[in-house]
CSV table of C-alpha atoms (C1' of nucleotides) in Angstrom, one decimal:
chain,number,residue,atom,x,y,z
A,1,MET,CA,23.9,-38.8,2.7
A,2,ASN,CA,27.7,-38.5,3.1
A,3,PRO,CA,28.4,-39.3,6.8
A,4,LYS,CA,31.6,-37.3,6.6
A,5,HIS,CA,29.6,-34.1,6.6
A,6,PRO,CA,28.6,-32.8,10.0
A,7,VAL,CA,25.1,-33.7,11.3
A,8,PRO,CA,23.4,-30.3,11.0
A,9,GLU,CA,24.6,-30.0,7.4
A,10,ARG,CA,23.2,-33.5,6.7
A,11,LEU,CA,19.9,-32.6,8.3
A,12,LEU,CA,19.6,-29.5,6.2
A,13,SER,CA,20.3,-31.4,3.0
A,14,ALA,CA,17.9,-34.2,3.7
A,15,ALA,CA,15.2,-31.8,4.9
A,16,GLY,CA,15.6,-29.6,1.9
A,17,ASP,CA,15.0,-32.5,-0.4
A,18,LEU,CA,12.2,-34.0,1.5
A,19,PHE,CA,10.4,-30.7,2.3
A,20,ALA,CA,10.6,-29.9,-1.4
A,21,ARG,CA,9.3,-33.3,-2.6
A,22,HIS,CA,6.6,-34.0,0.0
A,23,GLY,CA,5.9,-30.7,1.7
A,24,PHE,CA,6.4,-29.6,5.3
A,25,ASP,CA,3.7,-31.8,6.9
A,26,ALA,CA,4.3,-34.9,4.9
A,27,ALA,CA,8.0,-35.0,5.5
A,28,SER,CA,8.3,-36.5,9.0
A,29,VAL,CA,11.0,-35.9,11.5
A,30,ARG,CA,11.7,-39.7,11.5
A,31,GLN,CA,12.0,-39.7,7.7
A,32,ILE,CA,14.4,-36.7,7.7
A,33,THR,CA,16.7,-38.0,10.5
A,34,SER,CA,16.8,-41.5,9.0
A,35,ARG,CA,17.8,-40.2,5.6
A,36,ALA,CA,20.4,-37.9,7.2
A,37,LYS,CA,21.7,-40.9,9.1
A,38,ALA,CA,21.1,-39.1,12.4
A,39,ASN,CA,19.2,-39.9,15.5
A,40,LEU,CA,15.6,-39.1,16.0
A,41,GLY,CA,16.4,-36.4,18.5
A,42,ALA,CA,19.0,-34.7,16.3
A,43,ILE,CA,16.6,-32.1,14.9
A,44,THR,CA,15.4,-31.0,18.4
A,45,TYR,CA,19.0,-30.9,19.6
A,46,HIS,CA,20.6,-29.0,16.7
A,47,PHE,CA,17.7,-26.7,15.6
A,48,GLY,CA,15.2,-26.7,18.4
A,49,SER,CA,12.1,-27.9,16.5
A,50,LYS,CA,11.0,-29.1,13.1
A,51,GLU,CA,9.7,-25.7,12.2
A,52,ALA,CA,13.1,-24.1,13.1
A,53,LEU,CA,14.8,-26.6,10.8
A,54,PHE,CA,12.3,-25.7,8.1
A,55,HIS,CA,13.2,-22.0,8.4
A,56,ALA,CA,16.9,-22.8,8.4
A,57,VAL,CA,16.4,-24.9,5.2
A,58,LEU,CA,14.5,-22.0,3.6
A,59,ASP,CA,17.3,-19.7,4.6
A,60,ARG,CA,20.0,-21.9,3.1
A,61,VAL,CA,18.4,-22.8,-0.2
A,62,GLY,CA,17.1,-19.3,-0.6
A,63,ALA,CA,20.5,-17.9,-0.1
A,64,ARG,CA,22.0,-20.4,-2.5
A,65,MET,CA,19.6,-19.3,-5.2
A,66,SER,CA,19.7,-15.6,-4.6
A,67,ASP,CA,23.5,-15.7,-4.5
A,68,ARG,CA,23.6,-17.3,-8.0
A,69,PHE,CA,21.0,-14.7,-9.0
A,70,VAL,CA,22.8,-11.6,-8.1
A,71,ALA,CA,26.1,-13.0,-9.3
A,72,ILE,CA,24.7,-13.4,-12.8
A,73,ALA,CA,23.0,-10.0,-12.6
A,74,ALA,CA,26.4,-8.5,-12.0
A,75,GLU,CA,28.0,-10.1,-15.0
A,76,ARG,CA,28.8,-8.5,-18.3
A,77,GLY,CA,26.3,-8.3,-21.1
A,78,THR,CA,23.0,-6.5,-22.0
A,79,PRO,CA,20.3,-6.7,-19.4
A,80,LEU,CA,18.3,-9.0,-21.6
A,81,GLU,CA,21.3,-11.4,-21.9
A,82,ARG,CA,21.7,-11.5,-18.2
A,83,ILE,CA,18.0,-12.1,-17.7
A,84,GLY,CA,18.3,-15.0,-20.1
A,85,ARG,CA,21.2,-16.4,-18.2
A,86,ILE,CA,19.3,-16.2,-14.9
A,87,VAL,CA,16.3,-18.0,-16.5
A,88,THR,CA,18.6,-20.7,-17.8
A,89,MET,CA,20.2,-21.1,-14.4
A,90,VAL,CA,16.9,-21.5,-12.7
A,91,LEU,CA,15.9,-24.1,-15.2
A,92,THR,CA,19.1,-26.1,-15.3
A,93,GLU,CA,20.9,-25.8,-12.0
A,94,ASP,CA,21.1,-29.1,-10.1
A,95,ASN,CA,20.0,-29.3,-6.5
A,96,LEU,CA,17.9,-26.2,-6.5
A,97,PRO,CA,14.9,-26.9,-4.2
A,98,ALA,CA,14.2,-23.2,-3.8
A,99,PRO,CA,11.6,-22.8,-6.5
A,100,THR,CA,9.6,-25.8,-5.3
A,101,LEU,CA,9.8,-24.7,-1.7
A,102,ILE,CA,8.8,-21.1,-2.6
A,103,LEU,CA,5.8,-22.3,-4.7
A,104,ARG,CA,4.7,-24.5,-1.9
A,105,GLU,CA,4.9,-21.6,0.5
A,106,LEU,CA,3.0,-19.3,-1.9
A,107,ALA,CA,0.2,-21.8,-2.2
A,108,ASN,CA,-0.3,-21.7,1.6
A,109,ASP,CA,-2.3,-18.8,3.0
A,110,ARG,CA,-0.2,-18.3,6.0
A,111,PRO,CA,2.4,-15.5,5.8
A,112,LEU,CA,5.7,-16.2,4.1
A,113,PRO,CA,8.5,-17.2,6.5
A,114,PRO,CA,10.8,-14.3,7.2
A,115,PRO,CA,14.0,-15.8,5.8
A,116,LEU,CA,12.2,-16.5,2.5
A,117,VAL,CA,10.8,-13.0,2.2
A,118,LEU,CA,14.4,-11.7,2.6
A,119,HIS,CA,15.8,-13.8,-0.2
A,120,MET,CA,12.9,-13.2,-2.5
A,121,ARG,CA,13.2,-9.5,-2.1
A,122,ARG,CA,16.9,-9.9,-3.1
A,123,ASN,CA,15.9,-11.9,-6.2
A,124,PHE,CA,13.2,-9.5,-7.2
A,125,GLY,CA,15.4,-6.5,-6.5
A,126,ALA,CA,18.1,-7.8,-8.8
A,127,MET,CA,15.6,-8.7,-11.6
A,128,ILE,CA,13.8,-5.3,-11.3
A,129,ALA,CA,17.1,-3.5,-11.5
A,130,LEU,CA,18.0,-5.4,-14.7
A,131,ILE,CA,14.6,-4.5,-16.2
A,132,ARG,CA,15.1,-0.9,-15.3
A,133,ASP,CA,18.5,-0.9,-16.9
A,134,GLY,CA,17.0,-2.3,-20.1
A,135,GLN,CA,14.2,0.2,-20.1
A,136,ARG,CA,16.7,3.0,-19.6
A,137,ASP,CA,18.8,2.0,-22.6
A,138,GLY,CA,15.7,1.2,-24.7
A,139,THR,CA,16.2,-2.5,-25.1
A,140,ILE,CA,13.3,-3.5,-22.8
A,141,ARG,CA,9.8,-2.3,-23.4
A,142,ASP,CA,7.9,-0.1,-21.1
A,143,GLY,CA,5.9,-1.5,-18.2
A,144,ASP,CA,5.8,-1.8,-14.5
A,145,PRO,CA,9.1,-3.3,-13.5
A,146,PRO,CA,7.8,-5.4,-10.6
A,147,LEU,CA,5.1,-6.8,-12.8
A,148,LEU,CA,7.5,-7.6,-15.5
A,149,ALA,CA,9.8,-9.2,-13.0
A,150,MET,CA,7.0,-11.5,-11.9
A,151,SER,CA,6.2,-12.4,-15.5
A,152,VAL,CA,9.8,-13.3,-16.1
A,153,MET,CA,10.2,-15.5,-13.1
A,154,ALA,CA,6.8,-17.2,-13.5
A,155,GLN,CA,7.9,-19.4,-16.4
A,156,PRO,CA,11.1,-20.9,-15.2
A,157,PHE,CA,9.7,-21.4,-11.7
A,158,LEU,CA,6.7,-23.2,-13.0
A,159,MET,CA,8.6,-25.2,-15.7
A,160,ARG,CA,11.0,-26.3,-13.1
A,161,ILE,CA,8.4,-28.1,-11.0
A,162,ALA,CA,6.2,-29.0,-14.0
A,163,SER,CA,8.7,-31.5,-15.5
A,164,ARG,CA,5.9,-34.1,-15.2
A,165,ILE,CA,3.6,-32.2,-17.4
A,166,PRO,CA,5.3,-33.2,-20.6
A,167,ARG,CA,5.4,-36.8,-19.5
A,168,ASP,CA,2.0,-37.2,-17.9
A,169,ILE,CA,0.0,-34.7,-20.0
A,170,ALA,CA,1.6,-34.4,-23.3
A,171,GLY,CA,3.3,-37.8,-23.5
A,172,VAL,CA,6.8,-36.5,-24.0
A,173,ASP,CA,9.9,-37.6,-22.1
A,174,GLY,CA,10.8,-34.7,-20.0
A,175,SER,CA,14.1,-36.2,-18.7
A,176,ASP,CA,15.6,-36.5,-22.2
A,177,PRO,CA,18.5,-34.1,-22.4
A,178,ASP,CA,17.6,-32.9,-25.8
A,179,THR,CA,14.1,-32.2,-24.8
A,180,ARG,CA,15.4,-30.3,-21.8
A,181,ARG,CA,17.7,-28.2,-24.0
A,182,ARG,CA,14.8,-27.4,-26.3
A,183,LEU,CA,12.7,-26.4,-23.3
A,184,VAL,CA,15.3,-24.0,-22.0
A,185,LYS,CA,15.8,-22.4,-25.4
A,186,HIS,CA,12.1,-22.1,-25.8
A,187,VAL,CA,11.6,-20.4,-22.4
A,188,VAL,CA,14.4,-18.0,-23.0
A,189,THR,CA,13.1,-17.1,-26.4
A,190,THR,CA,9.6,-16.6,-25.1
A,191,ILE,CA,10.7,-14.4,-22.3
A,192,THR,CA,13.0,-12.3,-24.5
A,193,ARG,CA,10.2,-11.9,-27.0
A,194,SER,CA,7.8,-10.7,-24.3
A,195,LEU,CA,10.4,-8.2,-22.9
A,196,ALA,CA,12.3,-6.9,-25.9
A,197,THR,CA,11.5,-3.7,-27.6
A,198,THR,CA,12.5,-5.1,-31.0
A,199,PRO,CA,11.5,-8.8,-31.3
A,200,GLY,CA,14.1,-11.0,-33.0
A,201,ASP,CA,11.7,-12.1,-35.7
A,202,ARG,CA,11.6,-8.7,-37.3
A,203,PRO,CA,13.4,-8.8,-40.7
B,1,MET,CA,-21.3,-23.6,4.5
B,2,ASN,CA,-25.0,-23.4,3.5
B,3,PRO,CA,-26.7,-26.3,5.3
B,4,LYS,CA,-29.4,-26.5,2.7
B,5,HIS,CA,-26.9,-28.2,0.3
B,6,PRO,CA,-26.6,-31.9,0.7
B,7,VAL,CA,-23.7,-33.2,2.8
B,8,PRO,CA,-21.5,-34.6,0.1
B,9,GLU,CA,-21.7,-31.3,-1.7
B,10,ARG,CA,-20.8,-29.4,1.4
B,11,LEU,CA,-17.9,-31.7,2.0
B,12,LEU,CA,-16.6,-31.2,-1.5
B,13,SER,CA,-16.8,-27.4,-1.1
B,14,ALA,CA,-15.1,-27.3,2.3
B,15,ALA,CA,-12.4,-29.8,1.3
B,16,GLY,CA,-11.7,-28.0,-2.0
B,17,ASP,CA,-11.0,-24.8,-0.1
B,18,LEU,CA,-9.0,-26.3,2.7
B,19,PHE,CA,-6.9,-28.6,0.5
B,20,ALA,CA,-6.1,-25.6,-1.6
B,21,ARG,CA,-5.2,-23.4,1.3
B,22,HIS,CA,-3.4,-25.9,3.6
B,23,GLY,CA,-2.5,-28.9,1.4
B,24,PHE,CA,-3.7,-32.5,1.7
B,25,ASP,CA,-1.9,-33.4,4.8
B,26,ALA,CA,-2.4,-30.2,6.8
B,27,ALA,CA,-6.2,-30.2,6.1
B,28,SER,CA,-7.5,-32.6,8.7
B,29,VAL,CA,-10.7,-34.7,8.5
B,30,ARG,CA,-12.0,-33.0,11.6
B,31,GLN,CA,-11.4,-29.5,10.2
B,32,ILE,CA,-13.1,-30.4,6.9
B,33,THR,CA,-16.2,-32.0,8.5
B,34,SER,CA,-16.5,-29.3,11.0
B,35,ARG,CA,-16.5,-26.5,8.4
B,36,ALA,CA,-18.9,-28.5,6.3
B,37,LYS,CA,-21.2,-28.8,9.3
B,38,ALA,CA,-21.1,-32.6,9.0
B,39,ASN,CA,-20.2,-35.4,11.4
B,40,LEU,CA,-16.7,-36.7,11.8
B,41,GLY,CA,-17.7,-39.9,10.1
B,42,ALA,CA,-19.2,-38.2,7.1
B,43,ILE,CA,-16.2,-38.4,4.8
B,44,THR,CA,-15.8,-42.2,5.4
B,45,TYR,CA,-19.4,-42.7,4.9
B,46,HIS,CA,-19.9,-40.7,1.7
B,47,PHE,CA,-16.5,-41.1,0.0
B,48,GLY,CA,-14.8,-44.0,1.7
B,49,SER,CA,-11.6,-42.3,2.7
B,50,LYS,CA,-9.9,-38.9,2.9
B,51,GLU,CA,-7.9,-39.7,-0.2
B,52,ALA,CA,-11.1,-40.7,-2.1
B,53,LEU,CA,-12.6,-37.3,-1.1
B,54,PHE,CA,-9.4,-35.6,-2.3
B,55,HIS,CA,-9.7,-37.3,-5.7
B,56,ALA,CA,-13.4,-36.3,-5.9
B,57,VAL,CA,-12.4,-32.7,-5.2
B,58,LEU,CA,-9.8,-32.7,-7.9
B,59,ASP,CA,-12.3,-34.2,-10.3
B,60,ARG,CA,-14.9,-31.5,-9.4
B,61,VAL,CA,-12.7,-28.4,-9.4
B,62,GLY,CA,-10.7,-29.7,-12.4
B,63,ALA,CA,-14.0,-30.2,-14.4
B,64,ARG,CA,-15.2,-26.8,-13.4
B,65,MET,CA,-12.0,-25.2,-14.8
B,66,SER,CA,-11.7,-27.2,-17.9
B,67,ASP,CA,-15.4,-26.6,-18.7
B,68,ARG,CA,-14.8,-22.8,-18.6
B,69,PHE,CA,-11.7,-23.4,-20.6
B,70,VAL,CA,-13.1,-25.2,-23.5
B,71,ALA,CA,-16.2,-23.0,-23.5
B,72,ILE,CA,-14.1,-19.9,-24.0
B,73,ALA,CA,-12.0,-21.8,-26.6
B,74,ALA,CA,-15.1,-22.4,-28.6
B,75,GLU,CA,-16.2,-18.7,-28.6
B,76,ARG,CA,-15.8,-16.3,-31.5
B,77,GLY,CA,-12.7,-14.3,-32.1
B,78,THR,CA,-9.2,-14.8,-33.2
B,79,PRO,CA,-7.1,-17.5,-31.4
B,80,LEU,CA,-5.1,-14.8,-29.6
B,81,GLU,CA,-8.2,-13.1,-28.4
B,82,ARG,CA,-9.6,-16.3,-27.0
B,83,ILE,CA,-6.3,-17.1,-25.3
B,84,GLY,CA,-6.4,-13.7,-23.7
B,85,ARG,CA,-9.9,-14.4,-22.5
B,86,ILE,CA,-8.8,-17.7,-21.0
B,87,VAL,CA,-5.9,-16.1,-19.2
B,88,THR,CA,-8.2,-13.4,-17.9
B,89,MET,CA,-10.7,-16.1,-16.7
B,90,VAL,CA,-8.0,-18.0,-14.8
B,91,LEU,CA,-6.8,-14.8,-13.2
B,92,THR,CA,-10.2,-13.3,-12.2
B,93,GLU,CA,-12.7,-16.2,-11.7
B,94,ASP,CA,-13.9,-16.5,-8.1
B,95,ASN,CA,-13.7,-19.8,-6.3
B,96,LEU,CA,-11.2,-21.4,-8.6
B,97,PRO,CA,-9.1,-23.6,-6.4
B,98,ALA,CA,-7.9,-25.7,-9.3
B,99,PRO,CA,-4.7,-23.8,-10.1
B,100,THR,CA,-3.5,-24.0,-6.5
B,101,LEU,CA,-4.4,-27.7,-6.2
B,102,ILE,CA,-2.7,-28.4,-9.5
B,103,LEU,CA,0.5,-26.6,-8.5
B,104,ARG,CA,0.5,-28.4,-5.2
B,105,GLU,CA,0.3,-31.8,-7.0
B,106,LEU,CA,3.0,-30.8,-9.4
B,107,ALA,CA,5.3,-30.0,-6.6
B,108,ASN,CA,4.9,-33.5,-5.2
B,109,ASP,CA,7.0,-36.2,-6.8
B,110,ARG,CA,4.2,-38.8,-6.6
B,111,PRO,CA,2.3,-39.3,-9.9
B,112,LEU,CA,-0.6,-37.0,-10.7
B,113,PRO,CA,-4.0,-38.3,-9.6
B,114,PRO,CA,-5.8,-39.8,-12.6
B,115,PRO,CA,-8.8,-37.3,-12.5
B,116,LEU,CA,-6.4,-34.4,-12.6
B,117,VAL,CA,-4.5,-35.8,-15.5
B,118,LEU,CA,-7.7,-36.1,-17.4
B,119,HIS,CA,-8.8,-32.5,-16.9
B,120,MET,CA,-5.3,-31.1,-17.6
B,121,ARG,CA,-5.1,-33.0,-20.8
B,122,ARG,CA,-8.4,-31.3,-21.7
B,123,ASN,CA,-7.1,-27.9,-20.8
B,124,PHE,CA,-3.8,-28.4,-22.7
B,125,GLY,CA,-5.6,-29.9,-25.6
B,126,ALA,CA,-7.8,-26.8,-26.0
B,127,MET,CA,-4.9,-24.4,-25.6
B,128,ILE,CA,-2.7,-26.3,-28.1
B,129,ALA,CA,-5.6,-26.4,-30.6
B,130,LEU,CA,-5.9,-22.6,-30.3
B,131,ILE,CA,-2.2,-22.1,-30.8
B,132,ARG,CA,-2.2,-24.4,-33.9
B,133,ASP,CA,-5.1,-22.4,-35.3
B,134,GLY,CA,-3.2,-19.2,-34.8
B,135,GLN,CA,-0.1,-20.6,-36.4
B,136,ARG,CA,-2.2,-21.8,-39.4
B,137,ASP,CA,-3.6,-18.4,-40.0
B,138,GLY,CA,-0.2,-16.7,-39.3
B,139,THR,CA,-1.2,-14.7,-36.2
B,140,ILE,CA,0.8,-16.8,-33.8
B,141,ARG,CA,4.5,-17.3,-34.2
B,142,ASP,CA,6.2,-20.7,-34.9
B,143,GLY,CA,7.2,-22.9,-32.1
B,144,ASP,CA,6.3,-26.2,-30.5
B,145,PRO,CA,2.6,-25.9,-29.6
B,146,PRO,CA,2.8,-27.9,-26.3
B,147,LEU,CA,5.7,-25.8,-25.1
B,148,LEU,CA,3.9,-22.6,-26.1
B,149,ALA,CA,0.9,-23.8,-24.2
B,150,MET,CA,2.9,-24.4,-21.1
B,151,SER,CA,4.4,-20.9,-21.4
B,152,VAL,CA,1.0,-19.4,-21.7
B,153,MET,CA,-0.5,-21.2,-18.7
B,154,ALA,CA,2.5,-20.6,-16.5
B,155,GLN,CA,1.9,-17.0,-15.9
B,156,PRO,CA,-1.8,-16.9,-14.9
B,157,PHE,CA,-1.4,-20.1,-12.8
B,158,LEU,CA,1.5,-18.6,-10.9
B,159,MET,CA,0.1,-15.1,-10.6
B,160,ARG,CA,-3.1,-16.6,-9.2
B,161,ILE,CA,-1.3,-18.1,-6.2
B,162,ALA,CA,1.3,-15.4,-5.9
B,163,SER,CA,-1.0,-12.7,-4.8
B,164,ARG,CA,1.1,-12.3,-1.7
B,165,ILE,CA,4.2,-11.5,-3.7
B,166,PRO,CA,3.1,-7.9,-4.4
B,167,ARG,CA,2.3,-7.4,-0.7
B,168,ASP,CA,5.1,-9.3,1.0
B,169,ILE,CA,7.9,-8.8,-1.5
B,170,ALA,CA,7.1,-5.6,-3.4
B,171,GLY,CA,5.1,-3.8,-0.8
B,172,VAL,CA,2.0,-3.3,-3.0
B,173,ASP,CA,-1.6,-4.0,-2.1
B,174,GLY,CA,-2.5,-7.0,-4.2
B,175,SER,CA,-6.1,-7.0,-3.2
B,176,ASP,CA,-6.8,-3.5,-4.5
B,177,PRO,CA,-9.2,-3.9,-7.4
B,178,ASP,CA,-7.3,-1.4,-9.5
B,179,THR,CA,-4.0,-3.2,-8.9
B,180,ARG,CA,-5.7,-6.4,-9.9
B,181,ARG,CA,-7.0,-4.9,-13.1
B,182,ARG,CA,-3.6,-3.7,-14.0
B,183,LEU,CA,-2.1,-7.1,-13.3
B,184,VAL,CA,-4.6,-8.8,-15.6
B,185,LYS,CA,-4.0,-6.4,-18.3
B,186,HIS,CA,-0.2,-6.8,-17.9
B,187,VAL,CA,-0.3,-10.5,-18.1
B,188,VAL,CA,-2.5,-10.6,-21.2
B,189,THR,CA,-0.3,-8.0,-22.9
B,190,THR,CA,2.9,-10.0,-22.0
B,191,ILE,CA,1.5,-13.3,-23.2
B,192,THR,CA,0.1,-11.7,-26.4
B,193,ARG,CA,3.5,-10.2,-27.0
B,194,SER,CA,5.3,-13.5,-26.6
B,195,LEU,CA,2.9,-15.3,-28.9
B,196,ALA,CA,2.0,-12.8,-31.6
B,197,THR,CA,3.8,-12.7,-35.0
B,198,THR,CA,3.4,-9.0,-35.2
B,199,PRO,CA,4.0,-7.3,-31.8
B,200,GLY,CA,1.7,-4.4,-31.1
B,201,ASP,CA,4.5,-2.0,-30.6
B,202,ARG,CA,5.5,-2.1,-34.2
B,203,PRO,CA,4.6,1.3,-35.8
C,1,DG,C1',-49.1,-46.2,12.4
C,2,DC,C1',-45.2,-49.2,11.1
C,3,DC,C1',-41.2,-50.9,8.7
C,4,DG,C1',-36.7,-50.8,6.6
C,5,DT,C1',-33.1,-48.5,4.5
C,6,DA,C1',-30.2,-44.5,4.7
C,7,DT,C1',-27.9,-41.3,7.2
C,8,DT,C1',-26.1,-39.1,11.4
C,9,DC,C1',-23.9,-39.3,15.7
C,10,DA,C1',-20.7,-40.0,19.8
C,11,DT,C1',-17.2,-42.7,20.9
C,12,DA,C1',-13.3,-45.8,20.5
C,13,DC,C1',-9.0,-47.4,18.4
C,14,DA,C1',-4.5,-48.1,16.6
C,15,DA,C1',-0.9,-45.7,14.4
C,16,DA,C1',2.0,-41.8,13.6
C,17,DC,C1',3.3,-37.5,14.9
C,18,DG,C1',6.7,-33.9,17.2
C,19,DT,C1',9.0,-33.5,21.4
C,20,DA,C1',11.1,-34.6,26.1
C,21,DT,C1',14.0,-37.3,29.0
C,22,DG,C1',18.0,-39.2,31.0
C,23,DA,C1',21.6,-42.5,30.4
C,24,DA,C1',25.6,-43.6,27.4
C,25,DC,C1',29.2,-42.1,24.7
C,26,DC,C1',33.0,-39.4,22.7
C,27,DC,C1',37.0,-36.6,23.0
C,28,DA,C1',39.9,-32.7,24.0
C,29,DA,C1',41.8,-30.2,28.2
C,30,DA,C1',43.9,-30.7,32.6
D,1,DT,C1',43.9,-40.8,33.8
D,2,DT,C1',40.4,-38.1,35.2
D,3,DT,C1',37.1,-34.5,34.2
D,4,DG,C1',33.5,-32.2,31.9
D,5,DG,C1',30.9,-30.3,28.1
D,6,DG,C1',29.1,-31.6,23.7
D,7,DT,C1',26.7,-35.1,21.3
D,8,DT,C1',24.3,-39.4,20.3
D,9,DC,C1',21.1,-42.7,21.6
D,10,DA,C1',16.9,-45.6,22.9
D,11,DT,C1',12.8,-44.9,24.8
D,12,DA,C1',8.6,-42.7,26.6
D,13,DC,C1',4.9,-39.1,26.5
D,14,DG,C1',0.9,-36.6,25.3
D,15,DT,C1',-1.5,-35.2,20.9
D,16,DT,C1',-3.5,-35.6,16.8
D,17,DT,C1',-4.3,-38.3,12.9
D,18,DG,C1',-7.6,-41.3,9.8
D,19,DT,C1',-10.8,-44.8,10.3
D,20,DA,C1',-14.1,-48.3,12.6
D,21,DT,C1',-18.0,-49.3,15.4
D,22,DG,C1',-22.6,-49.7,16.9
D,23,DA,C1',-26.4,-47.2,18.6
D,24,DA,C1',-29.6,-43.4,17.5
D,25,DT,C1',-32.3,-40.9,14.4
D,26,DA,C1',-34.6,-39.6,10.0
D,27,DC,C1',-37.6,-40.5,6.4
D,28,DG,C1',-40.2,-42.4,2.4
D,29,DG,C1',-43.2,-46.8,1.1
D,30,DC,C1',-46.9,-49.5,2.6
DNA sequence: GCCGTATTCATACAAACGTATGAACCCAAA
DNA sequence: TTTGGGTTCATACGTTTGTATGAATACGGC
């Protein structure tokens, strides 16, 4: 944790990582402040409480992801191409704790924290708009856009956190760069196939 | 919690539900024993520790799911049909905490508990075998079977825990039976489309 | 009826948790 | 150089955590 950065920033970084890796309850205030090279009281002082820090973290990492999201959605290219680029981004971007944090929150039965709802609405909005565009110009098949958007996001989100599946379950090295490239390509192909009106394998 | 059942059984049930809903750390021993109508010391007495109970839970719910899994895989029908039935089962089966528990464990960076690894290997083994069958008879497209298996499982697993997405994000009522039926149909269609050699939309 | 093992129960314990407190420290403005 | 607000620091507090303890109770074999 670079001590040149201001303390609140360091706390957000450390907390983002630890909340993603261990969950809200298992990541203790002492662990977070120690990794951020800050005093035990720093969280209370700068954010008010552990939960307030958590919400600030969700806001930050959620914003980071949805910014990348809508930026790609606004690029050039067919809707399917841009969807593929978003999927690739979710799978390859470094320091992207958002998917893990979001999945953790979804697994809980308590309501989603407000900042998270906001950013997820932004993500889904962008994805749904892309799908509607594709349906309008005939390159994306019919179907309920929100449902299609969920189907599209499910794979990269899950694959992102399931890097241990290849290793522990299938006995493959998930950290090998070549394996990762194949995985990204596979996911993009699979999603494209499930969305496209004219699958690429047609002669 | 039916008091006619034996105590260890009641503890497993209560713990399965609470671990899935709140996570390992947030589900306290007092909460679990109280819901199981058992004494505070019951977990220590019958299982040895909270973590041992957790592993027993994973073993039980993992076995329940992988039993259903391989049973469907052994039924009649084309590989694609059976995959569709598995997906439907994961999405609709009541009292199936396994997907939530598995996703929670995947989000952690600690190694997967051994009993879970065992059952997931069984699930993936069955799914991979189905995919290989389909590839052999030409009904499922080419592609790395383990990767295809992960793609197939990603959607129902995530949709299962993401029932709040329709409500909180998209503003739809996810508990409405008709909405749920549409969701299941959508997921099966999407997965079939991404796997099949000859998409159904071809004239 | 009595014994002996198995289970339940109330209570105790040390450790870890999130937060509160007040003194110490820093550093720009006066 | 002194002042004062912002920040850091060590420490303490009350709770809650998982587990240990030993007495009380339940219950089948004799």
